Short mmCIF file of C-alpha atoms in Angstrom, two decimals:
data_model
loop_
_atom_site.label_atom_id
_atom_site.label_comp_id
_atom_site.label_asym_id
_atom_site.label_seq_id
_atom_site.Cartn_x
_atom_site.Cartn_y
_atom_site.Cartn_z
CA UNK A 737 39.94 -32.29 62.76
CA UNK A 738 36.57 -30.42 62.62
CA UNK A 739 37.53 -28.44 65.72
CA UNK A 740 40.98 -27.44 64.28
CA UNK A 741 39.26 -26.34 60.97
CA UNK A 742 36.66 -24.21 63.07
CA UNK A 743 39.51 -22.61 65.07
CA UNK A 744 41.19 -21.63 61.79
CA UNK A 745 38.12 -20.30 60.39
CA UNK A 746 37.59 -18.36 63.52
CA UNK A 747 41.06 -16.92 63.39
CA UNK A 748 40.57 -15.67 59.84
CA UNK A 749 37.25 -14.16 60.85
CA UNK A 750 38.91 -12.37 63.67
CA UNK A 751 41.63 -10.82 61.33
CA UNK A 752 38.90 -9.67 58.77
CA UNK A 753 36.73 -8.08 61.64
CA UNK A 754 39.71 -6.37 62.94
CA UNK A 755 40.55 -4.95 59.57
CA UNK A 756 36.90 -3.83 59.03
CA UNK A 757 36.83 -2.12 62.35
CA UNK A 758 40.05 -0.22 61.50
CA UNK A 759 38.46 1.09 58.41
CA UNK A 760 35.39 2.39 59.54
CA UNK A 761 33.14 1.99 62.70
CA UNK A 762 29.62 2.71 62.03
CA UNK A 763 27.62 -0.15 63.34
CA UNK A 764 28.47 -2.15 66.61
CA UNK A 765 27.79 -5.95 67.07
CA UNK A 766 28.63 -8.13 69.89
CA UNK A 767 30.33 -11.24 68.73
CA UNK A 768 29.92 -14.15 71.17
CA UNK A 769 31.98 -17.38 71.58
CA UNK A 770 32.86 -19.49 68.66
CA UNK A 771 32.25 -23.23 68.65
CA UNK A 772 35.99 -23.87 69.70
CA UNK A 773 35.51 -22.37 72.90
CA UNK A 774 37.70 -19.16 72.08
CA UNK A 775 36.29 -15.99 73.06
CA UNK A 776 36.45 -13.00 70.77
CA UNK A 777 36.30 -9.46 72.52
CA UNK A 778 33.57 -7.30 71.30
CA UNK A 779 34.49 -4.68 68.63
CA UNK A 780 32.99 -2.34 66.34
CA UNK A 781 33.09 -3.00 62.55
CA UNK A 782 31.28 -1.66 59.26
CA UNK A 783 29.02 -4.23 57.67
CA UNK A 784 29.10 -2.17 54.34
CA UNK A 785 31.89 -2.14 51.67
CA UNK A 786 35.15 -0.21 51.92
CA UNK A 787 34.84 3.63 51.70
CA UNK A 788 34.97 4.60 48.09
CA UNK A 789 37.40 7.37 47.22
CA UNK A 790 35.49 7.91 43.88
CA UNK A 791 32.16 8.45 45.43
CA UNK A 792 30.46 11.87 44.98
CA UNK A 793 31.19 14.20 47.93
CA UNK A 794 29.07 17.21 48.41
CA UNK A 795 30.88 20.54 48.45
CA UNK A 796 30.76 21.93 51.89
CA UNK A 797 30.36 25.47 50.69
CA UNK A 798 27.12 24.61 48.85
CA UNK A 799 24.04 25.06 51.24
CA UNK A 800 20.76 23.69 50.17
CA UNK A 801 17.78 25.76 50.97
CA UNK A 802 15.35 23.41 52.39
CA UNK A 803 12.51 25.84 52.52
CA UNK A 804 12.77 26.38 48.78
CA UNK A 805 13.10 22.71 48.16
CA UNK A 806 9.95 21.96 50.16
CA UNK A 807 7.95 24.69 48.47
CA UNK A 808 8.96 23.31 44.96
CA UNK A 809 7.94 19.81 45.96
CA UNK A 810 4.58 20.95 47.41
CA UNK A 811 3.92 23.10 44.40
CA UNK A 812 4.72 20.17 42.09
CA UNK A 813 2.36 17.88 43.89
CA UNK A 814 -0.39 20.39 43.67
CA UNK A 815 0.18 21.05 40.11
CA UNK A 816 -0.05 17.30 39.33
CA UNK A 817 -3.23 17.05 41.40
CA UNK A 818 -4.83 20.11 39.29
CA UNK A 819 -3.71 18.54 36.08
CA UNK A 820 -5.55 15.26 36.92
CA UNK A 821 -8.74 17.27 38.12
CA UNK A 822 -8.74 19.30 34.78
CA UNK A 823 -8.53 16.26 32.75
CA UNK A 824 -11.36 14.54 34.55
CA UNK A 825 -13.51 17.80 34.18
CA UNK A 826 -12.59 18.01 30.45
CA UNK A 827 -13.50 14.34 30.03
CA UNK A 828 -16.77 14.86 31.75
CA UNK A 829 -17.55 18.15 30.13
CA UNK A 830 -18.07 19.90 33.30
CA UNK A 831 -15.12 22.69 32.80
CA UNK A 832 -16.43 25.85 31.39
CA UNK A 833 -12.93 26.78 30.27
CA UNK A 834 -11.17 25.20 27.25
CA UNK A 835 -8.46 22.63 27.79
CA UNK A 836 -5.88 24.90 26.50
CA UNK A 837 -6.74 27.38 29.45
CA UNK A 838 -6.75 24.88 32.18
CA UNK A 839 -4.67 21.67 31.40
CA UNK A 840 -2.10 23.35 29.20
CA UNK A 841 -1.44 26.07 31.71
CA UNK A 842 -1.18 23.53 34.53
CA UNK A 843 1.25 21.62 32.35
CA UNK A 844 3.24 24.72 31.73
CA UNK A 845 3.44 25.39 35.47
CA UNK A 846 4.43 21.73 36.01
CA UNK A 847 7.46 22.10 33.62
CA UNK A 848 8.54 25.29 35.33
CA UNK A 849 8.43 23.63 38.72
CA UNK A 850 10.50 20.67 37.41
CA UNK A 851 12.99 23.20 36.00
CA UNK A 852 13.31 24.77 39.50
CA UNK A 853 13.73 21.33 40.95
CA UNK A 854 16.78 20.68 38.68
CA UNK A 855 15.28 18.17 36.26
CA UNK A 856 16.24 17.87 32.49
CA UNK A 857 13.68 20.11 30.77
CA UNK A 858 13.77 22.50 27.82
CA UNK A 859 14.21 26.13 28.43
CA UNK A 860 11.57 26.93 25.76
CA UNK A 861 8.56 24.81 25.00
CA UNK A 862 5.98 25.35 22.36
CA UNK A 863 2.24 24.98 22.60
CA UNK A 864 2.19 21.82 20.75
CA UNK A 865 4.83 20.26 22.92
CA UNK A 866 2.91 21.21 25.90
CA UNK A 867 -0.25 19.57 24.44
CA UNK A 868 1.59 16.39 23.71
CA UNK A 869 2.99 16.54 27.29
CA UNK A 870 -0.45 17.10 28.75
CA UNK A 871 -1.85 13.89 26.83
CA UNK A 872 0.91 11.74 28.43
CA UNK A 873 -0.51 9.67 31.48
CA UNK A 874 2.35 8.36 33.51
CA UNK A 875 4.98 10.50 35.04
CA UNK A 876 8.01 8.56 33.60
CA UNK A 877 6.57 9.17 30.12
CA UNK A 878 6.55 12.97 30.85
CA UNK A 879 9.95 12.74 32.09
CA UNK A 880 11.14 11.04 28.94
CA UNK A 881 9.55 13.49 26.58
CA UNK A 882 10.85 16.32 28.45
CA UNK A 883 14.34 14.86 28.34
CA UNK A 884 13.94 14.40 24.39
CA UNK A 885 12.86 18.06 24.07
CA UNK A 886 15.77 19.10 26.20
CA UNK A 887 18.32 17.11 24.10
CA UNK A 888 16.86 18.38 20.89
CA UNK A 889 16.98 21.89 22.08
CA UNK A 890 20.51 21.42 23.02
CA UNK A 891 21.37 20.25 19.42
CA UNK A 892 19.56 23.27 17.93
CA UNK A 893 21.46 25.63 20.25
CA UNK A 894 24.81 23.98 19.17
CA UNK A 895 24.11 24.38 15.48
CA UNK A 896 23.09 27.97 15.93
CA UNK A 897 26.37 28.59 17.79
CA UNK A 898 28.21 27.03 14.92
CA UNK A 899 26.52 29.24 12.36
CA UNK A 900 27.09 32.38 14.37
CA UNK A 901 30.84 31.47 14.82
CA UNK A 902 31.07 30.95 11.03
CA UNK A 903 29.22 34.17 10.38
CA UNK A 904 31.62 36.11 12.73
CA UNK A 905 34.60 34.58 11.32
CA UNK A 906 33.52 35.50 7.75
CA UNK A 907 32.66 38.98 8.80
CA UNK A 908 36.13 39.23 10.29
CA UNK A 909 38.01 38.07 7.19
CA UNK A 910 36.12 40.54 5.14
CA UNK A 911 37.00 43.24 7.56
CA UNK A 912 40.62 42.42 7.43
CA UNK A 913 40.86 41.88 3.55
CA UNK A 914 38.27 44.05 1.97
CA UNK A 915 37.02 42.85 -1.46
CA UNK A 916 38.27 45.05 -4.14
CA UNK A 917 38.30 44.70 -7.89
CA UNK A 918 41.97 43.62 -7.79
CA UNK A 919 41.72 40.57 -5.37
CA UNK A 920 38.21 39.70 -6.56
CA UNK A 921 38.06 36.07 -7.96
CA UNK A 922 37.70 36.08 -11.88
CA UNK A 923 34.45 35.57 -13.37
CA UNK A 924 33.84 31.88 -14.62
CA UNK A 925 32.34 31.97 -18.13
CA UNK A 926 30.65 28.92 -19.58
CA UNK A 927 28.97 28.10 -22.73
CA UNK A 928 26.48 26.03 -20.94
CA UNK A 929 23.21 27.58 -19.82
CA UNK A 930 22.60 27.87 -16.08
CA UNK A 931 19.83 25.33 -15.09
CA UNK A 932 17.61 27.00 -12.51
CA UNK A 933 15.94 25.31 -9.56
CA UNK A 934 12.47 26.23 -10.65
CA UNK A 935 12.99 24.47 -14.06
CA UNK A 936 13.61 21.32 -12.13
CA UNK A 937 10.74 21.72 -10.01
CA UNK A 938 8.71 22.06 -12.86
CA UNK A 939 9.95 19.05 -14.48
CA UNK A 940 9.50 16.94 -11.39
CA UNK A 941 6.02 18.23 -11.16
CA UNK A 942 5.09 17.26 -14.57
CA UNK A 943 6.38 13.72 -13.83
CA UNK A 944 4.20 13.68 -10.67
CA UNK A 945 1.10 14.70 -12.55
CA UNK A 946 1.77 12.04 -15.14
CA UNK A 947 2.25 9.53 -12.29
CA UNK A 948 -1.12 10.44 -10.93
CA UNK A 949 -2.77 9.73 -14.14
CA UNK A 950 -0.87 6.91 -15.60
CA UNK A 951 1.49 5.66 -12.85
CA UNK A 952 1.35 2.48 -10.93
CA UNK A 953 -0.31 2.94 -7.50
CA UNK A 954 1.73 2.42 -4.33
CA UNK A 955 -0.18 2.47 -1.14
CA UNK A 956 1.11 3.45 2.47
CA UNK A 957 -1.18 2.05 5.30
CA UNK A 958 -1.28 5.12 7.89
CA UNK A 959 -3.47 3.03 10.44
CA UNK A 960 -0.68 2.51 12.92
CA UNK A 961 -0.79 5.73 14.68
CA UNK A 962 -2.17 4.25 17.82
CA UNK A 963 0.83 1.73 17.97
CA UNK A 964 3.50 4.30 17.91
CA UNK A 965 4.98 6.65 20.56
CA UNK A 966 5.30 10.28 19.88
CA UNK A 967 8.88 9.83 18.94
CA UNK A 968 8.11 6.89 16.61
CA UNK A 969 5.54 8.96 15.07
CA UNK A 970 7.95 11.87 14.45
CA UNK A 971 10.52 9.44 12.74
CA UNK A 972 7.67 7.97 10.70
CA UNK A 973 6.79 11.50 9.47
CA UNK A 974 10.45 12.13 8.62
CA UNK A 975 10.61 8.93 6.53
CA UNK A 976 7.53 9.76 4.73
CA UNK A 977 9.08 13.02 3.75
CA UNK A 978 11.97 11.04 2.28
CA UNK A 979 9.60 8.81 0.52
CA UNK A 980 7.75 11.61 -1.32
CA UNK A 981 11.09 13.31 -2.25
CA UNK A 982 12.52 10.06 -3.51
CA UNK A 983 9.44 9.20 -5.57
CA UNK A 984 9.13 12.71 -6.92
CA UNK A 985 12.68 12.67 -8.24
CA UNK A 986 12.63 9.29 -9.95
CA UNK A 987 12.34 8.72 -13.64
CA UNK A 988 9.09 6.75 -13.43
CA UNK A 989 7.42 7.70 -10.07
CA UNK A 990 4.66 5.84 -8.35
CA UNK A 991 1.18 7.27 -7.69
CA UNK A 992 1.34 7.36 -3.82
CA UNK A 993 -1.86 6.78 -1.98
CA UNK A 994 -2.07 7.51 1.89
CA UNK A 995 -4.79 5.46 2.92
CA UNK A 996 -6.26 5.49 6.51
CA UNK A 997 -5.03 8.98 7.06
CA UNK A 998 -7.54 10.62 9.46
CA UNK A 999 -8.16 14.25 9.10
CA UNK A 1000 -7.74 15.07 12.67
CA UNK A 1001 -5.11 12.54 13.33
CA UNK A 1002 -1.50 13.23 14.63
CA UNK A 1003 0.08 11.82 11.31
CA UNK A 1004 -1.77 14.22 9.03
CA UNK A 1005 -1.18 17.12 11.55
CA UNK A 1006 2.52 16.51 11.66
CA UNK A 1007 2.64 16.06 7.79
CA UNK A 1008 0.84 19.43 7.35
CA UNK A 1009 3.26 20.97 9.92
CA UNK A 1010 6.41 19.57 8.19
CA UNK A 1011 5.20 20.55 4.63
CA UNK A 1012 3.11 23.74 5.36
CA UNK A 1013 -0.45 24.26 4.35
CA UNK A 1014 0.25 25.59 0.78
CA UNK A 1015 2.96 22.79 -0.19
CA UNK A 1016 0.68 20.09 1.29
CA UNK A 1017 -2.32 21.15 -0.91
CA UNK A 1018 -0.07 21.38 -3.99
CA UNK A 1019 1.47 17.92 -3.24
CA UNK A 1020 0.86 15.46 -5.98
CA UNK A 1021 -0.31 12.61 -3.79
CA UNK A 1022 -3.70 11.10 -2.97
CA UNK A 1023 -4.76 11.09 0.81
CA UNK A 1024 -7.89 9.41 1.93
CA UNK A 1025 -9.41 8.38 5.28
CA UNK A 1026 -10.87 5.12 3.62
CA UNK A 1027 -9.08 1.79 3.81
CA UNK A 1028 -7.12 0.42 0.88
CA UNK A 1029 -9.63 -2.43 0.40
CA UNK A 1030 -12.31 0.13 -0.09
CA UNK A 1031 -10.21 1.91 -2.83
CA UNK A 1032 -8.79 -0.79 -4.93
CA UNK A 1033 -10.01 -4.11 -5.82
CA UNK A 1034 -8.96 -6.77 -3.35
CA UNK A 1035 -7.43 -9.33 -6.02
CA UNK A 1036 -4.99 -6.57 -7.10
CA UNK A 1037 -3.66 -5.83 -3.42
CA UNK A 1038 -0.43 -7.25 -2.13
CA UNK A 1039 0.63 -6.34 1.43
CA UNK A 1040 4.43 -6.26 1.78
CA UNK A 1041 5.42 -7.61 5.41
CA UNK A 1042 8.47 -9.21 6.61
CA UNK A 1043 6.38 -11.89 8.43
CA UNK A 1044 4.82 -13.19 5.18
CA UNK A 1045 5.55 -16.91 4.17
CA UNK A 1046 5.30 -15.79 0.37
CA UNK A 1047 8.54 -14.37 -1.37
CA UNK A 1048 8.16 -11.70 -3.80
CA UNK A 1049 10.41 -13.14 -6.76
CA UNK A 1050 8.96 -10.85 -9.59
CA UNK A 1051 7.69 -7.45 -9.58
CA UNK A 1052 4.13 -7.37 -11.00
CA UNK A 1053 3.18 -3.99 -12.47
CA UNK A 1054 -0.42 -5.02 -12.53
CA UNK A 1055 -0.49 -5.31 -8.73
CA UNK A 1056 -1.07 -2.67 -6.09
CA UNK A 1057 1.59 -3.01 -3.23
CA UNK A 1058 0.74 -1.89 0.22
CA UNK A 1059 3.35 -0.82 2.77
CA UNK A 1060 2.55 -0.38 6.43
CA UNK A 1061 3.80 3.22 7.44
CA UNK A 1062 4.92 2.25 10.94
CA UNK A 1063 8.07 2.69 12.89
CA UNK A 1064 8.51 0.29 15.82
CA UNK A 1065 11.60 0.33 17.64
CA UNK A 1066 10.49 -2.46 19.89
CA UNK A 1067 9.93 -4.65 16.71
CA UNK A 1068 6.18 -5.58 17.02
CA UNK A 1069 6.48 -8.91 15.11
CA UNK A 1070 3.40 -9.75 13.02
CA UNK A 1071 1.34 -6.64 13.38
CA UNK A 1072 1.23 -5.70 9.86
CA UNK A 1073 1.02 -9.34 8.74
CA UNK A 1074 -2.13 -9.77 11.19
CA UNK A 1075 -3.75 -6.63 9.52
CA UNK A 1076 -3.26 -8.20 6.12
CA UNK A 1077 -4.85 -11.46 7.02
CA UNK A 1078 -7.68 -9.68 8.95
CA UNK A 1079 -8.69 -8.05 5.65
CA UNK A 1080 -8.19 -11.21 3.70
CA UNK A 1081 -5.21 -9.74 1.49
CA UNK A 1082 -2.40 -11.59 -0.30
CA UNK A 1083 0.97 -10.95 1.40
CA UNK A 1084 4.58 -11.06 0.22
CA UNK A 1085 8.06 -10.30 1.49
CA UNK A 1086 11.11 -9.17 -0.12
CA UNK A 1087 13.65 -11.98 -1.19
CA UNK A 1088 16.38 -11.06 1.39
CA UNK A 1089 17.25 -14.55 2.32
CA UNK A 1090 17.39 -15.64 -1.22
CA UNK A 1091 19.92 -12.87 -2.20
CA UNK A 1092 21.58 -11.74 0.82
CA UNK A 1093 23.68 -13.43 3.51
CA UNK A 1094 21.77 -12.11 6.39
CA UNK A 1095 23.68 -11.67 9.69
CA UNK A 1096 22.02 -9.89 12.41
CA UNK A 1097 18.83 -7.86 13.05
CA UNK A 1098 15.37 -8.05 12.16
CA UNK A 1099 14.29 -8.24 8.43
CA UNK A 1100 12.67 -4.79 8.66
CA UNK A 1101 13.45 -1.91 6.66
CA UNK A 1102 12.66 1.81 6.86
CA UNK A 1103 10.05 3.58 4.58
CA UNK A 1104 12.51 5.43 2.51
CA UNK A 1105 14.50 2.14 1.93
CA UNK A 1106 11.28 0.47 0.87
CA UNK A 1107 10.46 3.04 -1.75
CA UNK A 1108 14.05 3.07 -3.19
CA UNK A 1109 13.89 -0.74 -3.38
CA UNK A 1110 10.60 -0.88 -5.22
CA UNK A 1111 11.59 2.02 -7.66
CA UNK A 1112 14.75 0.32 -8.65
CA UNK A 1113 13.11 -3.15 -9.06
CA UNK A 1114 10.37 -1.49 -11.12
CA UNK A 1115 12.96 0.30 -13.41
CA UNK A 1116 15.52 -2.16 -13.76
CA UNK A 1117 13.87 -5.59 -12.77
CA UNK A 1118 17.24 -6.65 -10.96
CA UNK A 1119 16.95 -7.52 -7.30
CA UNK A 1120 20.82 -7.19 -6.96
CA UNK A 1121 20.47 -3.56 -7.76
CA UNK A 1122 17.35 -2.98 -5.69
CA UNK A 1123 18.67 -4.82 -2.57
CA UNK A 1124 21.68 -2.70 -2.53
CA UNK A 1125 19.81 -0.20 -0.55
CA UNK A 1126 19.60 -2.68 2.34
CA UNK A 1127 21.93 -1.55 5.21
CA UNK A 1128 25.21 -3.28 4.71
CA UNK A 1129 25.52 -3.61 8.54
CA UNK A 1130 22.76 -6.27 8.47
CA UNK A 1131 24.25 -8.52 5.78
CA UNK A 1132 27.48 -9.92 4.43
CA UNK A 1133 26.94 -9.28 0.83
CA UNK A 1134 25.11 -11.17 -1.99
CA UNK A 1135 25.26 -14.89 -2.44
CA UNK A 1136 26.62 -14.63 -6.02
CA UNK A 1137 29.24 -12.19 -5.00
CA UNK A 1138 30.33 -14.68 -2.38
CA UNK A 1139 30.52 -17.53 -4.95
CA UNK A 1140 32.35 -15.58 -7.29
CA UNK A 1141 35.12 -14.60 -4.89
CA UNK A 1142 35.38 -18.34 -3.90
CA UNK A 1143 35.56 -19.45 -7.50
CA UNK A 1144 37.99 -16.63 -8.27
CA UNK A 1145 40.32 -17.82 -5.51
CA UNK A 1146 40.44 -21.37 -6.71
CA UNK A 1147 40.50 -20.59 -10.52
CA UNK A 1148 44.22 -20.48 -10.73
CA UNK A 1149 44.81 -23.77 -8.94
CA UNK A 1150 42.14 -25.55 -10.94
CA UNK A 1151 43.60 -24.43 -14.33
CA UNK A 1152 47.10 -25.32 -13.22
CA UNK A 1153 45.85 -28.90 -12.26
CA UNK A 1154 43.85 -29.34 -15.32
CA UNK A 1155 46.37 -28.08 -17.83
CA UNK A 1156 49.88 -28.46 -16.62
CA UNK A 1157 51.63 -28.69 -19.90
CA UNK A 1158 50.03 -25.50 -21.32
CA UNK A 1159 50.97 -23.60 -18.10
CA UNK A 1160 54.53 -24.82 -18.47
CA UNK A 1161 54.76 -23.65 -22.14
CA UNK A 1162 53.39 -20.19 -21.08
CA UNK A 1163 55.97 -19.91 -18.48
CA UNK A 1164 58.73 -20.96 -20.74
CA UNK A 1165 57.42 -18.48 -23.51
CA UNK A 1166 57.35 -15.58 -21.09
CA UNK A 1167 60.94 -16.47 -19.99
CA UNK A 1168 62.39 -16.12 -23.70
CA UNK A 1169 63.33 -12.96 -25.43
CA UNK A 1170 60.66 -11.48 -27.56
CA UNK A 1171 60.50 -12.62 -31.15
CA UNK A 1172 60.84 -9.25 -32.71
CA UNK A 1173 63.92 -8.02 -30.90
CA UNK A 1174 66.15 -10.77 -31.75
CA UNK A 1175 65.16 -11.25 -35.35
CA UNK A 1176 64.98 -7.60 -36.11
CA UNK A 1177 68.61 -7.19 -34.90
CA UNK A 1178 69.89 -10.02 -37.14
CA UNK A 1179 68.02 -8.79 -40.15
CA UNK A 1180 69.52 -5.31 -39.98
CA UNK A 1181 72.91 -6.59 -39.54
CA UNK A 1182 72.56 -8.77 -42.72
#
C-alpha cells in the first residue's frame, strides 16, 4: 500500500513539474529516481511562481544613463559624509564657519541630489525646513520629513491652482457680462448698523484683559517638546492656536498660563512664527519658563490626565487646572500622570466613563476639545453639555439618552398592561363622533 501511494505521488509530481517546465525554464534541476523505482527524465522547470501579467515591465524605449546614476549616488554619499563631518566639527567647536554655512549648505545639496535621484522631495524648501532636516539623525527620518514637505507643497499648489481658476472664471464672466448700472444688483438697505470687525476685536480684547486680572487661571504644561516629533509639535502648535482663539471668544475666558515655555525652544519659535512678532507681544496670555509648581501654590494645582484614578465630578473655580500640551500619535500612556506624581500634584480625569458609552479609542482628547469642555463646564455646570465636544466616533451616546430611549420604547406597553380599561375607553371615545357636531345639528333643527 505505501508503494502504491508513493507511485501516485510521483505521478502527480511529474505532472506538476511538466507544467512548470512548459511555463518557464530558468533553472535546471536533475531529478533522480523515486522510491518506487520509476525513473523520471531530467527536465528544466521554474522554482518561482507563475509569471505575473500585472507586474511592472520597463519600457524598452527608456534607457537608463548609468553614468549619471552612478555620479548621483557617489555625490549623495559624499554629501552624507560631509554633513556628518560638519556636525562633528560644530559639536566640537573646531569649525570656523557658522552652521548655516556648512551643515545647511550640505543639506541643501543632499536634497538636490535626492531630487535628481527621483525621490519624493519638495521643489522649494525654506531655511527653517533645511535646519529641521539637518537636525534629524537617521536617513529614514529625513526621507519621511521630506515626504511630508512634498505632500504639503502639493496641497498648497492645488489650492493655488483652484484660486487662480476661480479668478480666471470671474474675470471671464465680467468680460462677457460687463457690470453696468442696469444689471447691477440693488443696494440692500437696513435699519441695523453694520458691526465692524475691529469693534469685535476691541470687545474680545477687553474680555481678555479682564480675564488676566480677575479670571480663573488655566495652565498648559509646555514641557513635552522633547517627547514629540516635528510633525506632532506642529500639530500641537495648531491646537494651541485653536485654544487661544476659543478662549478669547468665550463669554468668561480663562487666564491662560503657558508654563515651561523656553525662550529658545521650538515650541515658542513656532508660536511666534504663526502669530507674528507684533501679534505675539500683544497676546493677552502669560508665558513663563518657570514650572507651574513654582508659580501657583501646590495645593491649588490639579493635573488633568486620562490615566488618573480620580474622577473630576464637579468643577471647582478655586482650583488651578493643568493640561499637558502634548500631541502623541503613538499614545504615550502615563507620561503626564508620571509628571504629576513626580511633582506630587493632585490629579483628576474627566468623567467620560460615567456619562458616555465609550466604544473604541484611547480616552485622550485634543487641546482645543479640552478648552471647550472646560469653558462649557465652567459656564453651565452641566457635564452633558460639556462632553458634547467629545468626538462622536469614540462613543455611543450618553447613558441617560440610552435609558430614556429604552424607557420610551416600553412606555406604551407598560401603560397598556397597567391600565387596560382606561385605554379601552380612550379608544372607544376616539371612535365616536365628536360631541359638538351631533348636538349642534340637533339643536339647530329644533
